[in-house]
Coordinates of C-alpha atoms in Angstrom, one line a residue:
X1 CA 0.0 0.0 0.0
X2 CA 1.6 3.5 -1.1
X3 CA 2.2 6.0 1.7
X4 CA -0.5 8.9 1.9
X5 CA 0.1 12.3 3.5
X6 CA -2.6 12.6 5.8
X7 CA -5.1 16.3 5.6
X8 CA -8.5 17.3 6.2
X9 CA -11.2 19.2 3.9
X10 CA -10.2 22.9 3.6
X11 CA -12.3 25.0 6.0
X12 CA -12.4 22.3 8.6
X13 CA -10.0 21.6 11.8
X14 CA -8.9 19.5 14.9
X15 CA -9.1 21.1 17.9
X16 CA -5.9 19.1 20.4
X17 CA -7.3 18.9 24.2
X18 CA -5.9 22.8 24.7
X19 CA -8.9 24.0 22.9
X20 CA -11.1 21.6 23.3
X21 CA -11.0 23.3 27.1
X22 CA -11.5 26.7 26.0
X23 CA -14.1 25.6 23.3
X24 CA -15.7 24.1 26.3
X25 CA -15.6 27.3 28.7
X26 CA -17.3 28.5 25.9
X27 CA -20.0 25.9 25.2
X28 CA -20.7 26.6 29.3
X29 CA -20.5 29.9 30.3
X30 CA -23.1 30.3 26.5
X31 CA -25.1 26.9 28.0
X32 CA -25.5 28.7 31.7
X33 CA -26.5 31.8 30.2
X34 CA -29.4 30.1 28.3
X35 CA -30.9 28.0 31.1
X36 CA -31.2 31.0 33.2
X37 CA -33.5 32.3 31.0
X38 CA -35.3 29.4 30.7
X39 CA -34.2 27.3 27.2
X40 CA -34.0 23.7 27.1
X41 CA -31.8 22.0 24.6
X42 CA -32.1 19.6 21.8
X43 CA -30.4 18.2 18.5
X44 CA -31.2 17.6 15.2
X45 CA -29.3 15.6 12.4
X46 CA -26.1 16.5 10.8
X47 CA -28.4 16.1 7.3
X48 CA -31.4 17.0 6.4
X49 CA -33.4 16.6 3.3
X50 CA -32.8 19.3 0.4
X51 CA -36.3 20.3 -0.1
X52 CA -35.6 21.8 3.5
X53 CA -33.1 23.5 2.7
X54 CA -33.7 25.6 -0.2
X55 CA -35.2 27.9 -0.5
X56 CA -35.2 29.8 3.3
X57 CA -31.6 31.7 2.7
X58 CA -31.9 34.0 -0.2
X59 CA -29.9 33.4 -3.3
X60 CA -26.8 33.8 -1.8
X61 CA -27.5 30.6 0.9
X62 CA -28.4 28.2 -1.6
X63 CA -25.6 28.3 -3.4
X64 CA -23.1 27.8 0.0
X65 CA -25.8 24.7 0.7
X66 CA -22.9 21.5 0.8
X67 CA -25.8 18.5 -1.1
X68 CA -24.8 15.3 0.1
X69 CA -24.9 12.5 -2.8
X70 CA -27.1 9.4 -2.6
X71 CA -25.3 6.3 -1.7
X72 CA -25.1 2.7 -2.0
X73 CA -28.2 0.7 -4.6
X74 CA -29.4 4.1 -5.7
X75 CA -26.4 5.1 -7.5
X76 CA -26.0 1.9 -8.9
X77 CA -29.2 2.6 -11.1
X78 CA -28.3 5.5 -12.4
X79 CA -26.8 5.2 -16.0
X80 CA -24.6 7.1 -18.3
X81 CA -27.7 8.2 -20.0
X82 CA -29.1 10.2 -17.4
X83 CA -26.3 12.2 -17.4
X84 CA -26.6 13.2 -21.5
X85 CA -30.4 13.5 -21.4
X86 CA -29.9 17.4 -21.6
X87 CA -32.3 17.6 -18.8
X88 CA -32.2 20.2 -15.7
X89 CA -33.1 18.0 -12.6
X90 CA -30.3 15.0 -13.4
X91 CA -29.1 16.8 -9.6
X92 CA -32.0 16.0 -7.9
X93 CA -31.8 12.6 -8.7
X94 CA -28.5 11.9 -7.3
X95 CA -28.6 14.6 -4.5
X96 CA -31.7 14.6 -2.0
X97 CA -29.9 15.6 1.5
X98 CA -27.7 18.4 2.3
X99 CA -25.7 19.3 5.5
X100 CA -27.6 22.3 7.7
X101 CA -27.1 25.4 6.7
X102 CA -28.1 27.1 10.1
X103 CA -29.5 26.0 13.1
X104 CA -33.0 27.8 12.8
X105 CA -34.5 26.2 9.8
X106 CA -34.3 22.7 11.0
X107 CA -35.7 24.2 14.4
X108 CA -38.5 25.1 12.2
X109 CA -39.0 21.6 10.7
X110 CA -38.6 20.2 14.2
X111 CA -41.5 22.3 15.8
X112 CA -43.6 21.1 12.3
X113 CA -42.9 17.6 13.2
X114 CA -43.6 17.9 17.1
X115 CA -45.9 20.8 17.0
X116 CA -48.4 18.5 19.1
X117 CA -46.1 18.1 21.3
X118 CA -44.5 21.1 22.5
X119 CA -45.8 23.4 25.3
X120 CA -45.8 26.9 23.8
X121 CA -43.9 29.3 24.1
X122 CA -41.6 27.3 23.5
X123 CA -37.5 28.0 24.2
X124 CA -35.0 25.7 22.8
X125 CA -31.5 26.4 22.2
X126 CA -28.9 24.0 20.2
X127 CA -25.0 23.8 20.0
X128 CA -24.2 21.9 16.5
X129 CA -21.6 22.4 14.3
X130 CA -23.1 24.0 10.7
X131 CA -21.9 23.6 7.9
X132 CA -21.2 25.8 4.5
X133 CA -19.2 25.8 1.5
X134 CA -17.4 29.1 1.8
X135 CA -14.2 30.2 0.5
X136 CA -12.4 29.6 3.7
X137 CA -10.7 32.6 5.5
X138 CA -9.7 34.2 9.2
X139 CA -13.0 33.5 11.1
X140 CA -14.6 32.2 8.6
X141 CA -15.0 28.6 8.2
X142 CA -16.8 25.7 6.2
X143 CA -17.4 23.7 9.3
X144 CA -18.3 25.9 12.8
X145 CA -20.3 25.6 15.5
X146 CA -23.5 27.5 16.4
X147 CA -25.1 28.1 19.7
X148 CA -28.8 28.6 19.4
X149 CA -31.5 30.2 21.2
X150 CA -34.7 30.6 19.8
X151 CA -38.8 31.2 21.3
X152 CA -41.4 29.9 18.9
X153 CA -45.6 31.0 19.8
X154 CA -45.2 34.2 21.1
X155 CA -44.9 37.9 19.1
X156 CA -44.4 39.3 22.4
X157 CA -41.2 41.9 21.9
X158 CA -40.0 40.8 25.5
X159 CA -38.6 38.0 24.0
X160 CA -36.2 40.5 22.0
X161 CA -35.2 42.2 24.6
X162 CA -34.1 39.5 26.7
X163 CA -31.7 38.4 23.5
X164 CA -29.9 42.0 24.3
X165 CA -30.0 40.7 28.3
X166 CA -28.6 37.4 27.3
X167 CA -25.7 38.9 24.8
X168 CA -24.7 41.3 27.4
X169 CA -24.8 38.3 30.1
X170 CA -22.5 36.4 28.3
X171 CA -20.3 38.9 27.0
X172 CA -19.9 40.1 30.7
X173 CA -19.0 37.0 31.5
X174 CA -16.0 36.8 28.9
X175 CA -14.7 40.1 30.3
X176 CA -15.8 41.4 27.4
X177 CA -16.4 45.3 27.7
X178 CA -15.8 46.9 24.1
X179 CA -18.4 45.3 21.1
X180 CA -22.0 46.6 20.2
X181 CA -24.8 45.5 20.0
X182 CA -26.4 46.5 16.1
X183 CA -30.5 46.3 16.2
X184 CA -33.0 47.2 13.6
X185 CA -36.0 45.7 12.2
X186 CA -36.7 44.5 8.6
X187 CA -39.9 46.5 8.7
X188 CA -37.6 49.6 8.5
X189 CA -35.7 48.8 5.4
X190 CA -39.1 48.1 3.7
X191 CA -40.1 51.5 4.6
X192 CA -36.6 52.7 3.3
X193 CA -37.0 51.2 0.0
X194 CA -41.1 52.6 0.2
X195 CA -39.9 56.1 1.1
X196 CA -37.2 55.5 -2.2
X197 CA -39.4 55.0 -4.2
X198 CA -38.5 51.2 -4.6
X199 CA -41.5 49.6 -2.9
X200 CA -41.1 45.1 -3.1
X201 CA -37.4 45.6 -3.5
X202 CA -36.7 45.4 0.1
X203 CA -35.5 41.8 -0.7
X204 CA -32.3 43.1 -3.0
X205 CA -31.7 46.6 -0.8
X206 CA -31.6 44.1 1.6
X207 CA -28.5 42.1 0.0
X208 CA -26.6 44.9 -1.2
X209 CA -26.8 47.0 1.7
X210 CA -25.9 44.0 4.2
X211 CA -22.2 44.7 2.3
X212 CA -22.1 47.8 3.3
X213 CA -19.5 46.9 6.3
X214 CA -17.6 45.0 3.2
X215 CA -17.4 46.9 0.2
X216 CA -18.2 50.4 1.0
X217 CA -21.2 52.6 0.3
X218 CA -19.4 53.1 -3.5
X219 CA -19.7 49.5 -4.5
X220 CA -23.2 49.4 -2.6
X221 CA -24.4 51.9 -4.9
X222 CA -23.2 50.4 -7.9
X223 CA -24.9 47.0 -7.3
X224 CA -28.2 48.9 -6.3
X225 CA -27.9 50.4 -10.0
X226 CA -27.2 46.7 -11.3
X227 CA -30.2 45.1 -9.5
X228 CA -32.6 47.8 -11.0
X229 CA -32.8 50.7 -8.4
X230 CA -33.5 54.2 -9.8
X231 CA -30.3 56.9 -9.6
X232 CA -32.7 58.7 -7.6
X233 CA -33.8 56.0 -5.5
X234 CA -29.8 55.2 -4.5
X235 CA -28.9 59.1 -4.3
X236 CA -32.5 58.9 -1.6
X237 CA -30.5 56.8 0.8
X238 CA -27.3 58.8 1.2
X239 CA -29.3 60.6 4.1
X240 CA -29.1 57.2 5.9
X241 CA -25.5 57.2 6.0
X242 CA -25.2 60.2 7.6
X243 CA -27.0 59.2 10.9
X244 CA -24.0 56.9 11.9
X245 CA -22.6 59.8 13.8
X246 CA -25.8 60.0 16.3
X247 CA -26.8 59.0 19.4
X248 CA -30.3 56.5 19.7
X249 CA -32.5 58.4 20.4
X250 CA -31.5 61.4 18.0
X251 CA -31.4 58.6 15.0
X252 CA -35.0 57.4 15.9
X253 CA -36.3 60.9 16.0
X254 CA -34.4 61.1 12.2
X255 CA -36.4 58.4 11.1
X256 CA -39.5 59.4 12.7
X257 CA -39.4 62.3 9.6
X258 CA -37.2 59.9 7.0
X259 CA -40.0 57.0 6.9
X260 CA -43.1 59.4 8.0
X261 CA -45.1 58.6 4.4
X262 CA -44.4 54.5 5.5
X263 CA -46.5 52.6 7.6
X264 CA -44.5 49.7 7.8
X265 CA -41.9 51.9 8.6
X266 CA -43.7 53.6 11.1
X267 CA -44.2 50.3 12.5
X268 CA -40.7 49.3 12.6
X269 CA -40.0 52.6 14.9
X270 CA -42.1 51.6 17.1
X271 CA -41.2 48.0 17.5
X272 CA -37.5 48.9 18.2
X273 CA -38.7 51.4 20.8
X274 CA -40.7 49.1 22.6
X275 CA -37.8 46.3 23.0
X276 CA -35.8 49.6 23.9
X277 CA -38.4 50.0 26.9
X278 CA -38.4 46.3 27.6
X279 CA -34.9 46.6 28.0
X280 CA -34.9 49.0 31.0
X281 CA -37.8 47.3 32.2
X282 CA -36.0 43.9 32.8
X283 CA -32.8 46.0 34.1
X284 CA -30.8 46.8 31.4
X285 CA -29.1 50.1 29.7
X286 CA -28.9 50.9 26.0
X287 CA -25.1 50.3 26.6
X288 CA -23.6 48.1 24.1
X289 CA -26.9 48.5 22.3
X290 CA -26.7 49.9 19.0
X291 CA -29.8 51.1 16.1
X292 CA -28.3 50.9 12.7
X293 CA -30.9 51.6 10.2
X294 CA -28.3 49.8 8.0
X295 CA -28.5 46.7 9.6
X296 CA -29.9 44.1 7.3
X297 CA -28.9 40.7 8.0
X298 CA -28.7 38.6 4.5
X299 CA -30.9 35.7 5.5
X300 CA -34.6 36.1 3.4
X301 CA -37.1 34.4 6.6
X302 CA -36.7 37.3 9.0
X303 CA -39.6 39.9 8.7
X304 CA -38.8 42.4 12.1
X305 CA -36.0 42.9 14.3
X306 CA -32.5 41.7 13.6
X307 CA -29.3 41.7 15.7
X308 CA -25.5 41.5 14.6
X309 CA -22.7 41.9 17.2
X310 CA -19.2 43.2 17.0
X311 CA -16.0 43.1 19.3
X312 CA -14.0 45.8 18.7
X313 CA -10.3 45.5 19.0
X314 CA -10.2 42.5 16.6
X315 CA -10.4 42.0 12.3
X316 CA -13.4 39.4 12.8
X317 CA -16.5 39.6 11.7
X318 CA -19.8 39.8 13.3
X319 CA -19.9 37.0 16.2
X320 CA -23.7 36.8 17.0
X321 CA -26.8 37.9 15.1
X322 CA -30.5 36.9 14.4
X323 CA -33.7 38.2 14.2
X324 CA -37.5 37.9 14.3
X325 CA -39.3 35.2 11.7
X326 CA -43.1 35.5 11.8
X327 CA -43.8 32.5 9.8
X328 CA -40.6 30.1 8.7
X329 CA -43.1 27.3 9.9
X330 CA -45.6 28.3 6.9
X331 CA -43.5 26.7 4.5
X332 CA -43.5 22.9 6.2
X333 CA -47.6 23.8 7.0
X334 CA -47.9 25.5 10.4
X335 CA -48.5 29.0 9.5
X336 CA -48.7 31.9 12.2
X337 CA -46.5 30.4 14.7
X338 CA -43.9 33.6 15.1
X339 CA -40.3 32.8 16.5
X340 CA -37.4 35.1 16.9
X341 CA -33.6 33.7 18.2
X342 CA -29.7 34.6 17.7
X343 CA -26.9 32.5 17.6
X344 CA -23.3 32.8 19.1
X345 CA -20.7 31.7 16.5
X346 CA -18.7 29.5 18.9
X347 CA -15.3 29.6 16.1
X348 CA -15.2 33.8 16.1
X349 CA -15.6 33.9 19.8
X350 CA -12.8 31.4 20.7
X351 CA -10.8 33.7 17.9
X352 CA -11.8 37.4 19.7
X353 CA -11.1 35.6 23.3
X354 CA -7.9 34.5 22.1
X355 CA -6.8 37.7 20.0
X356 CA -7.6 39.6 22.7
X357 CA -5.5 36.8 25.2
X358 CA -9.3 36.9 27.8
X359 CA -9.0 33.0 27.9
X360 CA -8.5 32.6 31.7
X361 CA -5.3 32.0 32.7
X362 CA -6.2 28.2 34.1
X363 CA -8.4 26.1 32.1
X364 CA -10.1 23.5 35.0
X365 CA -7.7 20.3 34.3
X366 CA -8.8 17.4 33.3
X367 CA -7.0 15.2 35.1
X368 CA -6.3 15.9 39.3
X369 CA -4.0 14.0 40.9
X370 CA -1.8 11.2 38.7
X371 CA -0.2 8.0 40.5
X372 CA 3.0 7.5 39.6
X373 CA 4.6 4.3 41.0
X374 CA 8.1 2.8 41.4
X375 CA 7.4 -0.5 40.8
X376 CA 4.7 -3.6 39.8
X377 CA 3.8 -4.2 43.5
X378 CA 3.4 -0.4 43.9
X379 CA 1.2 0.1 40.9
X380 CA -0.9 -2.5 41.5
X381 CA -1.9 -1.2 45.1
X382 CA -2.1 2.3 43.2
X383 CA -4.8 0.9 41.3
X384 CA -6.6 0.4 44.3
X385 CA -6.1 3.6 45.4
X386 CA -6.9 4.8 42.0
X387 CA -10.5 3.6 41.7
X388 CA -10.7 5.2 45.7
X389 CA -10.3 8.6 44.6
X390 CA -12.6 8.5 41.7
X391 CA -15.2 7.3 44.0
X392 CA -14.5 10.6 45.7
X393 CA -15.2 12.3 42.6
X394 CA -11.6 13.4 41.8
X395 CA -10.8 13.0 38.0
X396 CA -7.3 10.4 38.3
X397 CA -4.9 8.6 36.4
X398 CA -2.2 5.9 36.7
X399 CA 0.6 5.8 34.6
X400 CA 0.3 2.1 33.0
X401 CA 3.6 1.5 32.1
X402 CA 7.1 0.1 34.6
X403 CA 9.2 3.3 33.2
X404 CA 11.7 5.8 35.6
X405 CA 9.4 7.7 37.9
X406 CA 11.3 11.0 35.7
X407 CA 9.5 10.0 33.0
X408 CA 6.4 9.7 34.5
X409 CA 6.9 13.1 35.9
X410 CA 7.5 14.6 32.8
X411 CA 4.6 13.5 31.6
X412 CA 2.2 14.6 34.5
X413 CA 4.0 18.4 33.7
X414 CA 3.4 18.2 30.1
X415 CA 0.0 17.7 31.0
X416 CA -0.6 20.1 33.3
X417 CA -1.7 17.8 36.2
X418 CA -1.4 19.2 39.4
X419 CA -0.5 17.0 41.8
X420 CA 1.6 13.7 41.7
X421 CA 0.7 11.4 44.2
X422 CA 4.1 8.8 44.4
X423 CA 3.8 5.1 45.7
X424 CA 7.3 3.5 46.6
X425 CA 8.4 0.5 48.7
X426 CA 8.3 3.0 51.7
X427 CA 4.7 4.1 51.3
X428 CA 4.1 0.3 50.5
X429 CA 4.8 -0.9 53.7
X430 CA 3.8 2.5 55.4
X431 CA 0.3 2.4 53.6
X432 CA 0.6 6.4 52.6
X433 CA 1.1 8.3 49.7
X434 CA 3.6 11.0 49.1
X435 CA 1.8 13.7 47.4
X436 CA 3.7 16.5 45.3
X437 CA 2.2 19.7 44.1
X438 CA 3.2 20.3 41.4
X439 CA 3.2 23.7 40.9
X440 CA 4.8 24.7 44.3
X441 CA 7.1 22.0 44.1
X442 CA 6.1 21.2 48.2
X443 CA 5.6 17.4 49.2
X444 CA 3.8 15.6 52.1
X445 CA 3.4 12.0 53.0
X446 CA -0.1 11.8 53.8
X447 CA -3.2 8.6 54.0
X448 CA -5.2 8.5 51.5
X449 CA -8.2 10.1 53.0
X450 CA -5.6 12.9 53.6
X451 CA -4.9 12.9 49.9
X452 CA -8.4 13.2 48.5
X453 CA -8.6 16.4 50.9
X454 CA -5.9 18.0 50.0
X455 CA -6.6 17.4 45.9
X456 CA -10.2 18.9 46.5
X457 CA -9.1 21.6 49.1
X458 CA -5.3 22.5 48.3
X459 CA -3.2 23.5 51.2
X460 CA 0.3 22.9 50.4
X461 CA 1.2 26.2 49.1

């Protein structure tokens, strides 16, 4: 058999035991967040089919959709000739499933399927890697994880308002003190393109404008021109740009005038102010919190508000964001059921934390106390005592093989362990343990009730 370099699919990565801890200080600190607000958690498969896919991320999510092939008989039966019979759905035939896009859209399918099931409201967050076929970059990745939390079967703006509690809870959590918050509400950029005179084009201002942080107001305006909007109608928005500068409050009362001819603009306003008031209500501060009437959030099922968040400091892009969806249910047959969620990109937050070095200092080990023995006799009484302090609940290992009690050292300080508890013919025949901390250097001979107090509670400084 010829020699193969071993790799792995661009866009997609290991993650050694290091990050797997930080990864996992993040998976909590998001996870303790959520259940305080009352989510419950659930999965959904790594594929589903394509027909619930398509269709729910605008034109520019269908195309990053990875389509898994069919497998096994069903290939088998499809002939040369289906590939030369000039016909447009030869795909479909060969391609039925796709890997999820987002975590949202099989939530919807999910509620569909269960929808006599569940108690509404109903609060349900996820953590599942997602998966899309991006050009790979810094932050950006093919395969990433997503932490979910969405409320299905209520329109209640409360629900929005606690998203800015949660962000800020987290974020405070993480030490983090510079990012914002952006809000707005799709009902305001229909206005915009109403007040424009561009009214059912929300969808592509939508598109272009979500660039805007990208490309530049420039190239904005000249794909604007190249999806059909009016000079006029582009030159109409330049006012918008010019708000960026404001405070809240001052911005709102700009728009109160900018979308006054709009209802659904109007409406918009007034949504945004009331999760605003909710926000007090519950606590909070517009801190952090940030209306950007630019906002649009790419993704074609959200009809009021969105969120995006920033860190500032850092060349990464946006590293939490969602938005309301009044009826993504209506496509699999349960209309009126209004939801609204955000996700936390787990792959940009571990790349902020550790740009801006706010990884604590001592990830929890996963491993306490390692027996290291000079002999067989020793190490078979150490597994004795091994299995004694797991009973106590303190994680443990043994080191299984008869090498020089350096080397078993070196390897407890490689990985971090803290204490070294050392079985020799003395402590044999003594029936103690010497017990080294590591990172003092200090060592006791102690019983092993002794030990298992001093590994929970550490004295020996």
């Amino acid at each position: 058999m010829s020699k193969q370099k071993p790799s792995i699919p661009k866009g997609m990565r290991d993650f050694d035991p290091a990050e797997m801890a930080r990864r996992n200080y993040i998976f909590d600190t998001i996870k303790e967040v959520f259940k305080l607000f009352g989510y419950q958690q659930l999965e959904t498969p790594a594929m589903e089919n394509l027909s619930t896919l398509t269709g729910k991320y605008g034109e520019e999510g269908d195309q990053l959709l990875f389509k898994v092939l069919n497998s096994g008989e069903f290939l088998k039966k499809v002939t040369k000739d289906d590939f030369n019979d000039g016909e447009r759905n030869v795909l479909p035939k060969i391609a039925e499933k796709g890997l999820r896009y987002d975590l949202t859209v099989p939530f919807a399918r999910y509620v569909v399927m269960h929808q006599n099931e569940i108690t509404y409201p109903f609060k349900r967050f996820q953590m599942q890697p997602v998966w899309r076929a991006d050009r790979p970059q810094k932050g950006r990745y093919r395969e990433f994880y997503q932490c979910d939390a969405d409320v299905v079967g209520t329109d209640s703006l409360i629900c929005e308002a606690e998203i800015l509690v949660m962000i800020k809870q987290v974020f405070a959590k993480f030490g983090l003190k510079n990012y914002a918050i952006k809000i707005n509400n799709r009902k305001i950029l229909s206005g915009m393109a109403e007040v424009i005179g561009e009214t059912g084009k929300e969808g592509d201002l939508c598109v272009a404008i979500d660039k805007l942080d990208k490309i530049g107001w420039e190239k904005v305006s000249e794909e604007l021109l190249q999806r059909g909007f009016s000079g006029e109608a582009v030159a109409a928005l330049s006012p918008v740009l010019e708000t960026n500068h404001i405070n809240n409050f001052e911005r709102l009362q700009f728009f109160r005038e900018y979308l006054a001819q709009s209802s659904s603009g109007r409406k918009g306003l007034e949504e945004i102010e009331e999760v605003l008031a909710f926000l007090a209500m519950l606590g909070g501060n517009e801190e952090h919190v940030v209306f950007d009437p630019v906002l649009a959030r790419g993704l074609s099922y959200y009809t009021g508000a969105i969120f995006e968040v920033k860190v500032g400091g850092v060349q990464i892009g946006s590293v939490s964001g969602g938005g309301r969806y009044d009826n993504l249910t209506g496509v699999f047959g349960l209309p009126g059921i209004s939801g609204v969620g955000f996700s936390f990109g787990v792959d940009r937050l571990y790349d902020v934390l550790d740009a801006l070095d706010m990884f604590p200092v001592q990830q929890k080990e996963s491993t306490q106390v390692m027996l290291a023995c000079f002999g067989e006799k020793e190490r078979n009484k150490g597994l004795k005592i091994l299995a004694m302090l797991r009973e106590a609940g303190i994680a443990a290992e043994i080191y299984p093989d008869l090498v020089k009690i350096k080397k078993q050292f070196n390897y407890a300080d490689k990985k971090n362990i803290p204490f070294v508890a050392i079985l020799g013919a003395e402590e044999l025949s003594n029936e103690t343990i010497s017990l080294k901390n590591m990172k003092t250097g200090k060592q006791e001979t102690l019983s092993v009730e002794r030990v298992i107090s001093e590994v929970k509670n550490p004295t020996m400084e």
